[in-house]
PDB file of C-alpha atoms in Angstrom:
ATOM      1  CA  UNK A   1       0.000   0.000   0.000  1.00  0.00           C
ATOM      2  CA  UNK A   2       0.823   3.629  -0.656  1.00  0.00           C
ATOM      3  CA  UNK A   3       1.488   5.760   1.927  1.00  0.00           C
ATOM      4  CA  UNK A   4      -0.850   8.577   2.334  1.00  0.00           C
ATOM      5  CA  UNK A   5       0.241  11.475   0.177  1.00  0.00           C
ATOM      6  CA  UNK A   6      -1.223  14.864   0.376  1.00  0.00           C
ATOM      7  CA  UNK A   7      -1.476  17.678  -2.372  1.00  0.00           C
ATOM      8  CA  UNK A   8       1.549  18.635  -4.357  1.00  0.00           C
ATOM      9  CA  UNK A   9       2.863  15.407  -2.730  1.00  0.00           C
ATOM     10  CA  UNK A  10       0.132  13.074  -4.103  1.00  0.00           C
ATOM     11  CA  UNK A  11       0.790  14.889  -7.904  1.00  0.00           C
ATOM     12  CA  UNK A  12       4.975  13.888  -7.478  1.00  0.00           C
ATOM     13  CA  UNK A  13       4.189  10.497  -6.602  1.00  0.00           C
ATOM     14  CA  UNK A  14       1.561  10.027  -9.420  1.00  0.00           C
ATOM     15  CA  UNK A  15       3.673  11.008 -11.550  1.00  0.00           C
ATOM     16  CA  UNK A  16       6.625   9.208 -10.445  1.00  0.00           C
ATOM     17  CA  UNK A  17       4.807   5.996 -10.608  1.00  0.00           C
ATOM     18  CA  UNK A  18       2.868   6.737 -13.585  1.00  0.00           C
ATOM     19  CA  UNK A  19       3.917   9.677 -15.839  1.00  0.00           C
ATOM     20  CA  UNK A  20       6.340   7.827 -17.800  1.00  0.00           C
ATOM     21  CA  UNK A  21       3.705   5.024 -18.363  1.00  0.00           C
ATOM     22  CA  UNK A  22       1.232   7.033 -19.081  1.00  0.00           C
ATOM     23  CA  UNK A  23       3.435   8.975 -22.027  1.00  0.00           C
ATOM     24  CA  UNK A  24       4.522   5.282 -23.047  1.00  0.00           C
ATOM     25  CA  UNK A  25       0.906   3.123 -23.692  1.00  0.00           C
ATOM     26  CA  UNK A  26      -0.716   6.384 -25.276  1.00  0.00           C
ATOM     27  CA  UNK A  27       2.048   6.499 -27.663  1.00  0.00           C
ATOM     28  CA  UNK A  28       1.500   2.686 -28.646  1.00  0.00           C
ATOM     29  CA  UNK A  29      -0.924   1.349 -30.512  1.00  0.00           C
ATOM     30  CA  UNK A  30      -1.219  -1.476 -28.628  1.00  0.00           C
ATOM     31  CA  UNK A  31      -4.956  -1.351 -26.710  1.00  0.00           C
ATOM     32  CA  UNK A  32      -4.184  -3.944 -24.297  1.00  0.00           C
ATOM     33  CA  UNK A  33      -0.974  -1.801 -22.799  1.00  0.00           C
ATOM     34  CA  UNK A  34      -3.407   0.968 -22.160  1.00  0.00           C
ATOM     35  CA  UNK A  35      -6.021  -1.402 -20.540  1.00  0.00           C
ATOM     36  CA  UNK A  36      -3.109  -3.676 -18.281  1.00  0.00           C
ATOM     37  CA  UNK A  37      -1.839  -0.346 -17.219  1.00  0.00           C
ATOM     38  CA  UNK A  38      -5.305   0.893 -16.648  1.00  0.00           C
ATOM     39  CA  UNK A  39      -6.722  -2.180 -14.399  1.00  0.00           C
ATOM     40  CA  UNK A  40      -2.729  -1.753 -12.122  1.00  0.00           C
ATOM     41  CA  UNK A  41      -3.727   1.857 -11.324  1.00  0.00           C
ATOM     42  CA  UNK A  42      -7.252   1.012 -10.520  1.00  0.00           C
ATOM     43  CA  UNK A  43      -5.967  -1.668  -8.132  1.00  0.00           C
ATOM     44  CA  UNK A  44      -3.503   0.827  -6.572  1.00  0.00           C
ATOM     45  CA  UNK A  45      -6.450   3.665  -6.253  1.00  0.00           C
ATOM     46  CA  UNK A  46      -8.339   0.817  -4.696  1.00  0.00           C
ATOM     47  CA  UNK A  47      -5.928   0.787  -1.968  1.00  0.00           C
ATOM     48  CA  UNK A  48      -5.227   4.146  -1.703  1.00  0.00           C
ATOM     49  CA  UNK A  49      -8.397   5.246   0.255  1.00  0.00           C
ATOM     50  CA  UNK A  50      -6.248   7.141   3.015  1.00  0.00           C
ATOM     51  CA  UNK A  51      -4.568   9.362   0.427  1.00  0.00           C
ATOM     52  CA  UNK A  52      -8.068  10.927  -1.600  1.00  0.00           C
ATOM     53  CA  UNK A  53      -5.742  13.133  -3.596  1.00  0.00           C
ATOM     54  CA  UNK A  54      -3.464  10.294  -5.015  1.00  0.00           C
ATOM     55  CA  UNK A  55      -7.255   8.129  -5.167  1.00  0.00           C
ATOM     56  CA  UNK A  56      -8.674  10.787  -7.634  1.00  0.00           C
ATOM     57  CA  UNK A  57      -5.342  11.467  -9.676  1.00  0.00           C
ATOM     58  CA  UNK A  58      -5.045   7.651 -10.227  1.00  0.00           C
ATOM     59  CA  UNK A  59      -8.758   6.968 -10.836  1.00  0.00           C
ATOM     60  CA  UNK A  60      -8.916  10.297 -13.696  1.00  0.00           C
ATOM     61  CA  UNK A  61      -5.703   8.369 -14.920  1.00  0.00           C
ATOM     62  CA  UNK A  62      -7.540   5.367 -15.109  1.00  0.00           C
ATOM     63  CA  UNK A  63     -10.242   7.144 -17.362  1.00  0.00           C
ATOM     64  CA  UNK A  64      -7.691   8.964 -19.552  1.00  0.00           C
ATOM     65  CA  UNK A  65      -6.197   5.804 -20.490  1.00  0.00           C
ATOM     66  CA  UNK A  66      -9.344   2.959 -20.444  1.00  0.00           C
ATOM     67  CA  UNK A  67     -12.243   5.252 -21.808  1.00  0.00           C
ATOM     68  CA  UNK A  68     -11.007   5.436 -25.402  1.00  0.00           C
ATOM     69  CA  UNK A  69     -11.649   1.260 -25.857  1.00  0.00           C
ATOM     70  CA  UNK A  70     -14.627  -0.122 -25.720  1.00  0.00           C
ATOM     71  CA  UNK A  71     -12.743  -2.875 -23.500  1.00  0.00           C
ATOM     72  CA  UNK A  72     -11.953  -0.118 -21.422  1.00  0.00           C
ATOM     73  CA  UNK A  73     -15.535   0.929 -20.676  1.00  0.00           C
ATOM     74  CA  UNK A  74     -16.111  -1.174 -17.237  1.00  0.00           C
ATOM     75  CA  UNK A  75     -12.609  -0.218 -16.103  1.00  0.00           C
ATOM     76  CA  UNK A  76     -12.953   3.516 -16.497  1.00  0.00           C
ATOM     77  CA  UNK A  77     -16.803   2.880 -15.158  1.00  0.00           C
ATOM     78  CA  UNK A  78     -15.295   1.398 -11.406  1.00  0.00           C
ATOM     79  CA  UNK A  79     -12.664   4.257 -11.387  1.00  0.00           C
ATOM     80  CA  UNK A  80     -15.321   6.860 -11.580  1.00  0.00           C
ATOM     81  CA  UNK A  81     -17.495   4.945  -9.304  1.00  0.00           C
ATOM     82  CA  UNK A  82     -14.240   4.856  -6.622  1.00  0.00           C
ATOM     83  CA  UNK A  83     -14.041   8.382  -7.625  1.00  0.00           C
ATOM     84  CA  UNK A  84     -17.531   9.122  -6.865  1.00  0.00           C
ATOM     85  CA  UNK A  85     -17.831   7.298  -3.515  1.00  0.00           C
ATOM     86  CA  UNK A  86     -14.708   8.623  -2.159  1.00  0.00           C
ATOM     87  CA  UNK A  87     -14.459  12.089  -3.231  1.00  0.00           C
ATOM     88  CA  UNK A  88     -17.561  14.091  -2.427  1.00  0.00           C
ATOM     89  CA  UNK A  89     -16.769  17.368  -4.451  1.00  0.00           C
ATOM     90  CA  UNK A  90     -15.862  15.279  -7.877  1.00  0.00           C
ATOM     91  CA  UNK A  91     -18.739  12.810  -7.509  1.00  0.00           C
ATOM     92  CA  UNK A  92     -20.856  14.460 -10.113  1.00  0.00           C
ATOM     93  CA  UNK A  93     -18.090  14.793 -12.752  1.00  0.00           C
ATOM     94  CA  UNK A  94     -17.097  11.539 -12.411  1.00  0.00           C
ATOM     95  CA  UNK A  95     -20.919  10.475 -12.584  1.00  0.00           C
ATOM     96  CA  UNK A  96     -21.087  11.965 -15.683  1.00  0.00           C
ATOM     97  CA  UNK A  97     -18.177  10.736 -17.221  1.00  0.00           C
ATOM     98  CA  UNK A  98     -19.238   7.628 -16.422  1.00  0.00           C
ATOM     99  CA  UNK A  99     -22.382   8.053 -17.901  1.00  0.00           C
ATOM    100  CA  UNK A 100     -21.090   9.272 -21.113  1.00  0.00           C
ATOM    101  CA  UNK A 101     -19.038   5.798 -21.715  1.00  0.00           C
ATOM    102  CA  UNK A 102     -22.205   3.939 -20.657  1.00  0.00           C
ATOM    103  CA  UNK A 103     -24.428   5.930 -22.863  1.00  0.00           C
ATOM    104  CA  UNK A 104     -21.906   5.397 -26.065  1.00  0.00           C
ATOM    105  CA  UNK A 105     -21.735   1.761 -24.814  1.00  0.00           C
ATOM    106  CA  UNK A 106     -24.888   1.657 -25.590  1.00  0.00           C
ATOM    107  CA  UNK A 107     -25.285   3.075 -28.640  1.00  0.00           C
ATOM    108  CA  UNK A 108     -22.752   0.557 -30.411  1.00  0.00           C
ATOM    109  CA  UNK A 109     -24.349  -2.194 -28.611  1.00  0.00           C
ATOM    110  CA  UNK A 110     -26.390  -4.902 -30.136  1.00  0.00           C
ATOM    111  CA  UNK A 111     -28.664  -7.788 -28.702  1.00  0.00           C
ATOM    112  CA  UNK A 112     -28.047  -8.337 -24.881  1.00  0.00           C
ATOM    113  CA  UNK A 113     -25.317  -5.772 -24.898  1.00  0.00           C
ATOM    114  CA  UNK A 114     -27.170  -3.309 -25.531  1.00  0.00           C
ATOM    115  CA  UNK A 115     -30.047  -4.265 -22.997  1.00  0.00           C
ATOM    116  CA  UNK A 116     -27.505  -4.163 -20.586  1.00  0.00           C
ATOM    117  CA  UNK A 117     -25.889  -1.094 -21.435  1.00  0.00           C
ATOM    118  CA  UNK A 118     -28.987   0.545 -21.657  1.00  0.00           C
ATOM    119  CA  UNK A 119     -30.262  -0.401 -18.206  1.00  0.00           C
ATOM    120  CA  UNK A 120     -26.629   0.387 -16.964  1.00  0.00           C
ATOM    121  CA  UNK A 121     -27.093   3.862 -18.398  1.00  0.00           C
ATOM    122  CA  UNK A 122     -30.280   4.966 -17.166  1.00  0.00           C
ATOM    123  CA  UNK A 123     -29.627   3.952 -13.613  1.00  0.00           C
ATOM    124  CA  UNK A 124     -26.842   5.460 -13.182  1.00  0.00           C
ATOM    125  CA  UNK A 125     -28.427   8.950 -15.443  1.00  0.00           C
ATOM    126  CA  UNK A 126     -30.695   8.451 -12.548  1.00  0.00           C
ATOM    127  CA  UNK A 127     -28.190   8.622  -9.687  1.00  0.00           C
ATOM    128  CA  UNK A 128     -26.407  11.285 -11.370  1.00  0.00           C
ATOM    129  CA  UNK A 129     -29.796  13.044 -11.252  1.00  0.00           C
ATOM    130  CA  UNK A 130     -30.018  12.675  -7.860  1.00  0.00           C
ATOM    131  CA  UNK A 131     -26.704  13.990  -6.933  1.00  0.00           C
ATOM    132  CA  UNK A 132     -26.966  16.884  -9.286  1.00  0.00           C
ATOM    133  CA  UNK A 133     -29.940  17.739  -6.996  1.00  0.00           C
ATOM    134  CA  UNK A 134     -28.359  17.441  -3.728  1.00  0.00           C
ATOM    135  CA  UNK A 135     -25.723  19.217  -5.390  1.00  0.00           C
ATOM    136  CA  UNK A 136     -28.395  22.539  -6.267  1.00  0.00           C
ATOM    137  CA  UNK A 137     -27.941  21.830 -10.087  1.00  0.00           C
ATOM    138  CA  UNK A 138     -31.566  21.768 -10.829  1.00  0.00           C
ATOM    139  CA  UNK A 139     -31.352  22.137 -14.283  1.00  0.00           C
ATOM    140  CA  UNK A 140     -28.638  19.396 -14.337  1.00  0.00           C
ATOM    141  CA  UNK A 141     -30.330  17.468 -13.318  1.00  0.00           C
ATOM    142  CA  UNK A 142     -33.683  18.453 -14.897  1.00  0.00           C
ATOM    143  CA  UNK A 143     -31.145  17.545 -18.151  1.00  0.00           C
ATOM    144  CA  UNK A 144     -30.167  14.571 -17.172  1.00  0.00           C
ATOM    145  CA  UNK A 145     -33.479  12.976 -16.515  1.00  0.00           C
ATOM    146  CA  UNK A 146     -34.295  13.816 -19.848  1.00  0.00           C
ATOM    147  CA  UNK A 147     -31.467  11.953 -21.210  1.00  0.00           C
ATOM    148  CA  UNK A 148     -32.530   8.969 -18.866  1.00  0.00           C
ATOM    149  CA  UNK A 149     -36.224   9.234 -20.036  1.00  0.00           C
ATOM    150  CA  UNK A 150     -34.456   9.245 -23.800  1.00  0.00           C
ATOM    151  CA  UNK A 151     -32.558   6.054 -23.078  1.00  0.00           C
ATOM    152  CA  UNK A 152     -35.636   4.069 -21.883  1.00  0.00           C
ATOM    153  CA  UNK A 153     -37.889   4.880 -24.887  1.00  0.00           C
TER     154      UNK A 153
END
């Protein structure tokens, strides 16, 4: 486990561990570098609870490199739920991000898939919602209940 790292300290040691990796999978063309590296830095985030700066800075690292697959989709999903859950002040960014993937998820989706991806999209348009509210973003979330009612048609 990391130790806890705080501020300016939490942004040295991401990038220590992760800046040159980063640079390195985006660069190839390889998917499956981005996505290995992806699912190590979720796994590190995951124990990194005690140090929410180096959390969030691993989990939006997890999203810049996962989101752009479509194999990346339920990685980048769990590091913007971790996100979310852990970091009060970025939950409804993260929610959002997340329900952007879901939401294009769906869209390419056929059969199954995209019965799943749908249902996975409107619940979570739904908590997002919800959290815009208790966040006084009305017409957030007044928008993003559209999109959910858009989604179940």
């Amino acid at each position: 486990m990391i130790s806890p790292a705080r501020g300016d300290e939490a942004s040295e040691l991401f990038d220590s561990l992760y800046g040159p990796g980063i640079k390195e999978v985006l660069a190839s063309p390889e998917s499956q570098d981005n996505l290995d590296l992806a699912a190590q830095m979720l796994k590190v985030a995951q124990e990194s609870l005690d140090s929410p700066k180096l959390m969030a800075l691993l989990c939006d690292g997890v999203y810049s490199v996962a989101s752009k697959y479509s194999g990346g989709v339920a990685t980048s999903v769990d590091a913007m739920a971790l996100l979310a859950g852990q970091v009060p002040d970025q939950r409804v960014a993260a929610m959002e991000k997340s329900s952007l993937l879901l939401q294009k998820q769906y869209a390419v989706s056929q059969g199954d898939e995209k019965t799943k991806a749908g249902a996975a999209a409107i619940a979570l348009l739904q908590e997002l919602a919800e959290a815009q509210r208790a966040s006084d973003q009305a017409d957030g979330a007044l928008r993003t209940m559209q999109k959910a009612l858009q989604n179940a048609a």
